[in-house]
Tab-separated table of N, CA and C in Angstrom:
chain	number	residue	atom	x	y	z
A	1	UNK	N	-6.116	-17.744	-25.087
A	1	UNK	CA	-7.234	-18.061	-24.231
A	1	UNK	C	-8.065	-19.140	-24.922
A	2	UNK	N	-8.439	-20.194	-24.173
A	2	UNK	CA	-9.230	-21.234	-24.824
A	2	UNK	C	-10.678	-20.774	-24.982
A	3	UNK	N	-11.431	-21.462	-25.813
A	3	UNK	CA	-12.778	-21.062	-26.190
A	3	UNK	C	-13.746	-21.050	-25.012
A	4	UNK	N	-13.670	-22.063	-24.126
A	4	UNK	CA	-14.579	-22.125	-22.971
A	4	UNK	C	-14.338	-20.955	-22.016
A	5	UNK	N	-13.071	-20.639	-21.743
A	5	UNK	CA	-12.747	-19.531	-20.849
A	5	UNK	C	-13.199	-18.212	-21.454
A	6	UNK	N	-13.010	-18.051	-22.756
A	6	UNK	CA	-13.453	-16.831	-23.440
A	6	UNK	C	-14.955	-16.667	-23.366
A	7	UNK	N	-15.695	-17.748	-23.563
A	7	UNK	CA	-17.159	-17.694	-23.494
A	7	UNK	C	-17.622	-17.364	-22.078
A	8	UNK	N	-16.999	-17.963	-21.076
A	8	UNK	CA	-17.348	-17.688	-19.688
A	8	UNK	C	-17.082	-16.226	-19.340
A	9	UNK	N	-15.953	-15.710	-19.781
A	9	UNK	CA	-15.614	-14.309	-19.534
A	9	UNK	C	-16.627	-13.386	-20.203
A	10	UNK	N	-17.034	-13.695	-21.416
A	10	UNK	CA	-18.018	-12.878	-22.134
A	10	UNK	C	-19.361	-12.869	-21.411
A	11	UNK	N	-19.819	-14.027	-20.963
A	11	UNK	CA	-21.090	-14.129	-20.242
A	11	UNK	C	-21.016	-13.349	-18.925
A	12	UNK	N	-19.905	-13.475	-18.198
A	12	UNK	CA	-19.739	-12.766	-16.922
A	12	UNK	C	-19.753	-11.268	-17.134
A	13	UNK	N	-19.018	-10.769	-18.119
A	13	UNK	CA	-18.997	-9.328	-18.400
A	13	UNK	C	-20.366	-8.833	-18.827
A	14	UNK	N	-21.082	-9.598	-19.640
A	14	UNK	CA	-22.426	-9.208	-20.066
A	14	UNK	C	-23.365	-9.123	-18.865
A	15	UNK	N	-23.280	-10.068	-17.956
A	15	UNK	CA	-24.123	-10.061	-16.756
A	15	UNK	C	-23.836	-8.846	-15.893
A	16	UNK	N	-22.567	-8.477	-15.768
A	16	UNK	CA	-22.214	-7.298	-14.983
A	16	UNK	C	-22.746	-6.026	-15.618
A	17	UNK	N	-22.690	-5.923	-16.940
A	17	UNK	CA	-23.185	-4.724	-17.617
A	17	UNK	C	-24.691	-4.609	-17.489
A	18	UNK	N	-25.413	-5.743	-17.544
A	18	UNK	CA	-26.866	-5.727	-17.413
A	18	UNK	C	-27.285	-5.354	-16.000
A	19	UNK	N	-26.579	-5.873	-14.991
A	19	UNK	CA	-26.975	-5.651	-13.599
A	19	UNK	C	-26.545	-4.290	-13.071
A	20	UNK	N	-25.773	-3.547	-13.825
A	20	UNK	CA	-25.343	-2.233	-13.382
A	20	UNK	C	-23.973	-2.309	-12.745
A	21	UNK	N	-23.488	-1.176	-12.208
A	21	UNK	CA	-22.138	-1.149	-11.653
A	21	UNK	C	-22.013	-2.026	-10.416
A	22	UNK	N	-20.879	-2.677	-10.298
A	22	UNK	CA	-20.598	-3.534	-9.153
A	22	UNK	C	-19.842	-2.720	-8.114
A	23	UNK	N	-20.475	-2.461	-7.004
A	23	UNK	CA	-19.839	-1.695	-5.942
A	23	UNK	C	-19.693	-2.580	-4.721
A	24	UNK	N	-18.479	-2.869	-4.354
A	24	UNK	CA	-18.204	-3.699	-3.198
A	24	UNK	C	-17.344	-2.866	-2.262
A	25	UNK	N	-17.973	-2.295	-1.254
A	25	UNK	CA	-17.258	-1.421	-0.330
A	25	UNK	C	-17.236	-2.027	1.057
A	26	UNK	N	-16.158	-1.776	1.759
A	26	UNK	CA	-16.018	-2.238	3.137
A	26	UNK	C	-15.112	-1.257	3.862
A	27	UNK	N	-15.262	-1.168	5.166
A	27	UNK	CA	-14.381	-0.308	5.953
A	27	UNK	C	-12.958	-0.838	5.860
A	28	UNK	N	-12.024	0.044	5.566
A	28	UNK	CA	-10.623	-0.338	5.421
A	28	UNK	C	-9.756	0.691	6.131
A	29	UNK	N	-8.486	0.337	6.377
A	29	UNK	CA	-7.584	1.279	7.038
A	29	UNK	C	-6.143	0.977	6.668
A	30	UNK	N	-5.317	1.989	6.864
A	30	UNK	CA	-3.871	1.877	6.689
A	30	UNK	C	-3.216	2.493	7.906
A	31	UNK	N	-2.222	1.804	8.455
A	31	UNK	CA	-1.421	2.331	9.553
A	31	UNK	C	0.046	2.218	9.161
A	32	UNK	N	0.762	3.332	9.262
A	32	UNK	CA	2.192	3.376	8.960
A	32	UNK	C	2.932	3.572	10.272
A	33	UNK	N	3.868	2.693	10.596
A	33	UNK	CA	4.603	2.743	11.857
A	33	UNK	C	6.076	2.964	11.543
A	34	UNK	N	6.617	4.078	11.996
A	34	UNK	CA	8.014	4.434	11.735
A	34	UNK	C	8.906	3.828	12.819
A	35	UNK	N	9.667	2.791	12.473
A	35	UNK	CA	10.579	2.149	13.418
A	35	UNK	C	12.030	2.577	13.185
A	36	UNK	N	12.203	3.653	12.410
A	36	UNK	CA	13.532	4.213	12.142
A	36	UNK	C	13.787	5.327	13.162
A	37	UNK	N	15.019	5.574	13.509
A	37	UNK	CA	15.352	6.625	14.476
A	37	UNK	C	15.308	8.032	13.911
A	38	UNK	N	14.842	8.188	12.674
A	38	UNK	CA	14.721	9.488	12.008
A	38	UNK	C	13.282	9.682	11.542
A	39	UNK	N	12.872	10.938	11.326
A	39	UNK	CA	11.542	11.182	10.758
A	39	UNK	C	11.448	10.643	9.329
A	40	UNK	N	10.260	10.210	8.947
A	40	UNK	CA	9.969	9.753	7.595
A	40	UNK	C	8.819	10.605	7.069
A	41	UNK	N	8.996	11.176	5.879
A	41	UNK	CA	7.952	11.999	5.264
A	41	UNK	C	7.241	11.168	4.205
A	42	UNK	N	5.907	11.286	4.159
A	42	UNK	CA	5.130	10.532	3.188
A	42	UNK	C	3.990	11.355	2.624
A	43	UNK	N	3.699	11.115	1.356
A	43	UNK	CA	2.537	11.681	0.671
A	43	UNK	C	1.814	10.519	0.016
A	44	UNK	N	0.496	10.402	0.278
A	44	UNK	CA	-0.267	9.254	-0.208
A	44	UNK	C	-1.403	9.718	-1.120
A	45	UNK	N	-1.608	8.963	-2.203
A	45	UNK	CA	-2.663	9.271	-3.167
A	45	UNK	C	-3.453	7.993	-3.470
A	46	UNK	N	-4.729	8.190	-3.815
A	46	UNK	CA	-5.602	7.080	-4.188
A	46	UNK	C	-6.281	7.420	-5.508
A	47	UNK	N	-7.167	6.523	-5.951
A	47	UNK	CA	-7.905	6.729	-7.197
A	47	UNK	C	-8.609	8.080	-7.210
A	48	UNK	N	-9.246	8.413	-6.089
A	48	UNK	CA	-10.087	9.612	-6.054
A	48	UNK	C	-9.818	10.501	-4.843
A	49	UNK	N	-8.679	10.345	-4.189
A	49	UNK	CA	-8.384	11.146	-2.996
A	49	UNK	C	-6.881	11.294	-2.811
A	50	UNK	N	-6.485	12.371	-2.185
A	50	UNK	CA	-5.087	12.603	-1.834
A	50	UNK	C	-5.018	12.965	-0.362
A	51	UNK	N	-3.962	12.540	0.297
A	51	UNK	CA	-3.725	12.934	1.687
A	51	UNK	C	-2.591	13.951	1.693
A	52	UNK	N	-2.653	14.910	2.604
A	52	UNK	CA	-1.553	15.870	2.671
A	52	UNK	C	-0.257	15.197	3.118
A	53	UNK	N	0.846	15.783	2.738
A	53	UNK	CA	2.152	15.266	3.154
A	53	UNK	C	2.258	15.338	4.677
A	54	UNK	N	2.774	14.265	5.272
A	54	UNK	CA	2.967	14.228	6.729
A	54	UNK	C	4.369	13.712	7.024
A	55	UNK	N	4.869	14.125	8.169
A	55	UNK	CA	6.143	13.603	8.660
A	55	UNK	C	5.846	12.759	9.884
A	56	UNK	N	6.242	11.493	9.815
A	56	UNK	CA	6.012	10.566	10.919
A	56	UNK	C	7.263	10.561	11.789
A	57	UNK	N	7.098	10.933	13.049
A	57	UNK	CA	8.219	10.998	13.988
A	57	UNK	C	8.778	9.599	14.250
A	58	UNK	N	10.040	9.517	14.709
A	58	UNK	CA	10.589	8.210	15.084
A	58	UNK	C	9.675	7.537	16.117
A	59	UNK	N	9.358	6.281	15.882
A	59	UNK	CA	8.463	5.473	16.715
A	59	UNK	C	7.025	5.983	16.684
A	60	UNK	N	6.711	6.855	15.736
A	60	UNK	CA	5.364	7.404	15.593
A	60	UNK	C	4.555	6.635	14.562
A	61	UNK	N	3.263	6.978	14.467
A	61	UNK	CA	2.372	6.316	13.517
A	61	UNK	C	1.533	7.337	12.763
A	62	UNK	N	1.061	6.927	11.615
A	62	UNK	CA	0.072	7.667	10.824
A	62	UNK	C	-1.020	6.661	10.498
A	63	UNK	N	-2.276	7.038	10.733
A	63	UNK	CA	-3.393	6.107	10.575
A	63	UNK	C	-4.542	6.812	9.881
A	64	UNK	N	-5.211	6.119	8.937
A	64	UNK	CA	-6.443	6.640	8.373
A	64	UNK	C	-7.365	5.503	7.985
A	65	UNK	N	-8.670	5.791	8.052
A	65	UNK	CA	-9.706	4.844	7.660
A	65	UNK	C	-10.425	5.403	6.444
A	66	UNK	N	-11.008	4.514	5.652
A	66	UNK	CA	-11.721	4.934	4.459
A	66	UNK	C	-12.676	3.829	4.047
A	67	UNK	N	-13.598	4.181	3.169
A	67	UNK	CA	-14.522	3.204	2.620
A	67	UNK	C	-13.802	2.540	1.459
A	68	UNK	N	-13.300	1.342	1.669
A	68	UNK	CA	-12.451	0.674	0.691
A	68	UNK	C	-13.228	0.012	-0.425
A	69	UNK	N	-13.185	0.598	-1.605
A	69	UNK	CA	-13.793	0.008	-2.787
A	69	UNK	C	-12.897	-1.141	-3.229
A	70	UNK	N	-13.395	-2.359	-3.165
A	70	UNK	CA	-12.579	-3.537	-3.457
A	70	UNK	C	-12.128	-3.598	-4.920
A	71	UNK	N	-12.725	-2.782	-5.785
A	71	UNK	CA	-12.301	-2.737	-7.180
A	71	UNK	C	-11.285	-1.622	-7.414
A	72	UNK	N	-10.935	-0.919	-6.356
A	72	UNK	CA	-10.017	0.212	-6.445
A	72	UNK	C	-8.586	-0.222	-6.747
A	73	UNK	N	-7.841	0.672	-7.364
A	73	UNK	CA	-6.405	0.449	-7.543
A	73	UNK	C	-5.655	0.760	-6.255
A	74	UNK	N	-6.314	1.448	-5.306
A	74	UNK	CA	-5.775	1.600	-3.962
A	74	UNK	C	-4.988	2.858	-3.678
A	75	UNK	N	-4.276	2.810	-2.544
A	75	UNK	CA	-3.449	3.911	-2.049
A	75	UNK	C	-1.980	3.621	-2.315
A	76	UNK	N	-1.282	4.607	-2.859
A	76	UNK	CA	0.164	4.529	-3.051
A	76	UNK	C	0.795	5.694	-2.294
A	77	UNK	N	1.834	5.404	-1.536
A	77	UNK	CA	2.529	6.444	-0.769
A	77	UNK	C	3.969	6.584	-1.248
A	78	UNK	N	4.420	7.827	-1.326
A	78	UNK	CA	5.822	8.130	-1.609
A	78	UNK	C	6.482	8.443	-0.266
A	79	UNK	N	7.553	7.723	0.060
A	79	UNK	CA	8.263	7.886	1.327
A	79	UNK	C	9.643	8.490	1.089
A	80	UNK	N	10.076	9.347	2.016
A	80	UNK	CA	11.432	9.899	2.006
A	80	UNK	C	11.997	9.855	3.417
A	81	UNK	N	13.277	9.480	3.500
A	81	UNK	CA	13.954	9.388	4.790
A	81	UNK	C	15.406	9.815	4.618
A	82	UNK	N	15.816	10.825	5.401
A	82	UNK	CA	17.219	11.254	5.428
A	82	UNK	C	17.917	10.504	6.545
A	83	UNK	N	18.868	9.662	6.180
A	83	UNK	CA	19.563	8.786	7.125
A	83	UNK	C	20.571	9.587	7.942
A	84	UNK	N	20.228	9.929	9.183
A	84	UNK	CA	21.105	10.752	10.022
A	84	UNK	C	22.407	10.031	10.375
A	85	UNK	N	22.394	8.698	10.347
A	85	UNK	CA	23.631	7.966	10.651
A	85	UNK	C	24.653	8.115	9.525
A	86	UNK	N	24.207	8.628	8.377
A	86	UNK	CA	25.071	8.813	7.220
A	86	UNK	C	25.545	10.262	7.074
A	87	UNK	N	25.242	11.117	8.070
A	87	UNK	CA	25.568	12.550	7.984
A	87	UNK	C	26.932	12.886	8.579
A	88	UNK	N	27.509	12.007	9.353
A	88	UNK	CA	28.751	12.324	10.064
A	88	UNK	C	29.895	12.657	9.107
A	89	UNK	N	29.899	12.075	7.921
A	89	UNK	CA	30.998	12.273	6.971
A	89	UNK	C	30.875	13.577	6.197
A	90	UNK	N	29.726	14.215	6.203
A	90	UNK	CA	29.563	15.434	5.416
A	90	UNK	C	28.339	16.215	5.837
A	91	UNK	N	28.081	17.321	5.143
A	91	UNK	CA	26.973	18.207	5.535
A	91	UNK	C	25.593	17.677	5.156
A	92	UNK	N	25.521	16.718	4.244
A	92	UNK	CA	24.207	16.218	3.835
A	92	UNK	C	24.066	14.735	4.170
A	93	UNK	N	22.853	14.369	4.506
A	93	UNK	CA	22.541	12.974	4.812
A	93	UNK	C	22.103	12.267	3.531
A	94	UNK	N	22.263	10.957	3.487
A	94	UNK	CA	21.794	10.184	2.344
A	94	UNK	C	20.269	10.156	2.373
A	95	UNK	N	19.652	10.511	1.240
A	95	UNK	CA	18.199	10.513	1.135
A	95	UNK	C	17.735	9.198	0.514
A	96	UNK	N	16.866	8.473	1.237
A	96	UNK	CA	16.269	7.236	0.740
A	96	UNK	C	14.835	7.557	0.325
A	97	UNK	N	14.375	6.964	-0.769
A	97	UNK	CA	12.995	7.155	-1.222
A	97	UNK	C	12.416	5.807	-1.630
A	98	UNK	N	11.088	5.751	-1.646
A	98	UNK	CA	10.415	4.559	-2.155
A	98	UNK	C	8.938	4.875	-2.346
A	99	UNK	N	8.343	4.331	-3.393
A	99	UNK	CA	6.902	4.377	-3.613
A	99	UNK	C	6.348	3.001	-3.268
A	100	UNK	N	5.325	2.981	-2.411
A	100	UNK	CA	4.781	1.708	-1.927
A	100	UNK	C	3.262	1.729	-2.058
A	101	UNK	N	2.710	0.662	-2.634
A	101	UNK	CA	1.259	0.472	-2.688
A	101	UNK	C	0.858	-0.040	-1.308
A	102	UNK	N	0.278	0.836	-0.459
A	102	UNK	CA	-0.005	0.473	0.933
A	102	UNK	C	-1.384	-0.153	1.128
A	103	UNK	N	-2.277	0.021	0.155
A	103	UNK	CA	-3.592	-0.642	0.200
A	103	UNK	C	-4.098	-0.755	-1.218
A	104	UNK	N	-4.745	-1.873	-1.505
A	104	UNK	CA	-5.337	-2.041	-2.833
A	104	UNK	C	-6.538	-2.948	-2.755
A	105	UNK	N	-7.487	-2.705	-3.643
A	105	UNK	CA	-8.662	-3.554	-3.747
A	105	UNK	C	-8.303	-4.869	-4.413
A	106	UNK	N	-9.249	-5.748	-4.475
A	106	UNK	CA	-9.029	-7.074	-5.042
A	106	UNK	C	-8.568	-6.968	-6.497
A	107	UNK	N	-9.178	-6.089	-7.270
A	107	UNK	CA	-8.816	-5.960	-8.687
A	107	UNK	C	-7.491	-5.235	-8.860
A	108	UNK	N	-7.148	-4.358	-7.950
A	108	UNK	CA	-5.926	-3.588	-8.075
A	108	UNK	C	-4.660	-4.393	-7.875
A	109	UNK	N	-4.769	-5.613	-7.341
A	109	UNK	CA	-3.565	-6.394	-7.071
A	109	UNK	C	-3.207	-7.341	-8.205
A	110	UNK	N	-3.931	-7.309	-9.290
A	110	UNK	CA	-3.641	-8.196	-10.417
A	110	UNK	C	-2.982	-7.411	-11.553
A	111	UNK	N	-1.980	-8.012	-12.148
A	111	UNK	CA	-1.376	-7.452	-13.349
A	111	UNK	C	-2.180	-7.956	-14.538
A	112	UNK	N	-1.982	-7.380	-15.700
A	112	UNK	CA	-2.754	-7.778	-16.883
A	112	UNK	C	-2.591	-9.254	-17.221
A	113	UNK	N	-1.464	-9.835	-16.910
A	113	UNK	CA	-1.258	-11.251	-17.215
A	113	UNK	C	-1.849	-12.149	-16.136
A	114	UNK	N	-2.420	-11.563	-15.087
A	114	UNK	CA	-3.072	-12.344	-14.050
A	114	UNK	C	-2.192	-12.677	-12.861
A	115	UNK	N	-0.939	-12.234	-12.846
A	115	UNK	CA	-0.056	-12.533	-11.717
A	115	UNK	C	-0.449	-11.681	-10.509
A	116	UNK	N	-0.458	-12.290	-9.351
A	116	UNK	CA	-0.808	-11.565	-8.129
A	116	UNK	C	0.450	-10.933	-7.554
A	117	UNK	N	0.421	-9.620	-7.399
A	117	UNK	CA	1.578	-8.908	-6.875
A	117	UNK	C	1.580	-8.903	-5.343
A	118	UNK	N	0.423	-8.730	-4.730
A	118	UNK	CA	0.335	-8.613	-3.286
A	118	UNK	C	-1.094	-8.930	-2.870
A	119	UNK	N	-1.261	-9.821	-1.926
A	119	UNK	CA	-2.598	-10.163	-1.457
A	119	UNK	C	-3.196	-8.968	-0.718
A	120	UNK	N	-4.426	-8.591	-1.055
A	120	UNK	CA	-5.023	-7.433	-0.398
A	120	UNK	C	-5.313	-7.687	1.082
A	121	UNK	N	-5.323	-6.641	1.855
A	121	UNK	CA	-5.726	-6.724	3.256
A	121	UNK	C	-6.737	-5.615	3.518
A	122	UNK	N	-7.652	-5.851	4.436
A	122	UNK	CA	-8.651	-4.831	4.765
A	122	UNK	C	-8.052	-3.750	5.655
A	123	UNK	N	-7.284	-4.161	6.638
A	123	UNK	CA	-6.633	-3.228	7.570
A	123	UNK	C	-5.131	-3.499	7.533
A	124	UNK	N	-4.445	-2.743	6.696
A	124	UNK	CA	-3.012	-2.964	6.478
A	124	UNK	C	-2.178	-2.186	7.492
A	125	UNK	N	-1.210	-2.852	8.079
A	125	UNK	CA	-0.260	-2.206	8.988
A	125	UNK	C	1.117	-2.343	8.365
A	126	UNK	N	1.814	-1.222	8.243
A	126	UNK	CA	3.141	-1.194	7.632
A	126	UNK	C	4.176	-0.784	8.648
A	127	UNK	N	5.226	-1.574	8.775
A	127	UNK	CA	6.385	-1.191	9.580
A	127	UNK	C	7.436	-0.643	8.627
A	128	UNK	N	7.916	0.563	8.935
A	128	UNK	CA	8.954	1.203	8.141
A	128	UNK	C	10.258	1.010	8.900
A	129	UNK	N	11.190	0.262	8.289
A	129	UNK	CA	12.447	-0.070	8.962
A	129	UNK	C	13.638	0.376	8.122
A	130	UNK	N	14.839	0.247	8.692
A	130	UNK	CA	16.067	0.623	7.992
A	130	UNK	C	16.229	-0.119	6.669
A	131	UNK	N	15.815	-1.386	6.640
A	131	UNK	CA	16.016	-2.178	5.421
A	131	UNK	C	14.823	-2.143	4.476
A	132	UNK	N	13.699	-1.531	4.884
A	132	UNK	CA	12.560	-1.439	3.983
A	132	UNK	C	11.216	-1.490	4.672
A	133	UNK	N	10.233	-2.040	3.964
A	133	UNK	CA	8.832	-1.971	4.366
A	133	UNK	C	8.269	-3.377	4.580
A	134	UNK	N	7.592	-3.562	5.711
A	134	UNK	CA	6.989	-4.840	6.087
A	134	UNK	C	5.491	-4.617	6.259
A	135	UNK	N	4.695	-5.570	5.773
A	135	UNK	CA	3.248	-5.410	5.829
A	135	UNK	C	2.578	-6.590	6.522
A	136	UNK	N	1.521	-6.264	7.287
A	136	UNK	CA	0.676	-7.290	7.917
A	136	UNK	C	-0.767	-6.831	7.833
A	137	UNK	N	-1.683	-7.789	7.920
A	137	UNK	CA	-3.087	-7.471	8.065
A	137	UNK	C	-3.383	-7.492	9.563
A	138	UNK	N	-4.185	-6.555	10.014
A	138	UNK	CA	-4.497	-6.448	11.442
A	138	UNK	C	-5.088	-7.749	11.993
A	139	UNK	N	-5.756	-8.540	11.134
A	139	UNK	CA	-6.411	-9.762	11.621
A	139	UNK	C	-5.425	-10.860	11.999
A	140	UNK	N	-4.214	-10.861	11.398
A	140	UNK	CA	-3.273	-11.934	11.744
A	140	UNK	C	-1.912	-11.428	12.228
A	141	UNK	N	-1.585	-10.180	11.979
A	141	UNK	CA	-0.344	-9.539	12.447
A	141	UNK	C	0.913	-10.323	12.047
A	142	UNK	N	0.872	-11.009	10.919
A	142	UNK	CA	2.041	-11.728	10.407
A	142	UNK	C	2.731	-10.825	9.376
A	143	UNK	N	3.863	-10.229	9.765
A	143	UNK	CA	4.562	-9.284	8.894
A	143	UNK	C	5.394	-10.000	7.843
A	144	UNK	N	5.369	-9.443	6.630
A	144	UNK	CA	6.183	-9.949	5.524
A	144	UNK	C	6.932	-8.778	4.894
A	145	UNK	N	8.186	-9.021	4.544
A	145	UNK	CA	8.975	-8.008	3.848
A	145	UNK	C	8.381	-7.804	2.461
A	146	UNK	N	8.214	-6.521	2.053
A	146	UNK	CA	7.641	-6.219	0.757
A	146	UNK	C	8.662	-5.608	-0.183
A	147	UNK	N	9.359	-4.556	0.267
A	147	UNK	CA	10.299	-3.854	-0.614
A	147	UNK	C	11.303	-3.091	0.229
A	148	UNK	N	12.520	-2.943	-0.306
A	148	UNK	CA	13.544	-2.154	0.365
A	148	UNK	C	13.524	-0.702	-0.092
A	149	UNK	N	14.387	0.096	0.504
A	149	UNK	CA	14.533	1.507	0.120
A	149	UNK	C	15.320	1.612	-1.181
A	150	UNK	N	15.086	2.660	-1.956
A	150	UNK	CA	15.890	2.958	-3.133
A	150	UNK	C	17.192	3.587	-2.689
């Protein structure tokens, strides 16, 4: 880190400590849309809250609103899906799983090296598909592929 950047960072941190805690809250939401022909089960956790496990029916949705702390690490959901199209060959279906960060504050989307993993959205909409998870912000509805199933 160069000297000027280090000095600026020190001054900024000192100003934040003097002024007290920085709380930046805004209404936020997450919507999960199951576009798979099978039920999808999910359990979601946040910094300070947990949601009960739910099963989203085919073509169904799960929606929740919360006071989104922009400094939060956000909501992460664990998804499970038993692929019924894979059951014909035997008694058990192939189980797909994935952990997905479905909402995060501004600070939660940065890695320690400063790389941006995912641009935050205030109202995130997730499409759950056979090949993985697609995310859009309600304000622009432009879906982008984020991650596939394990």
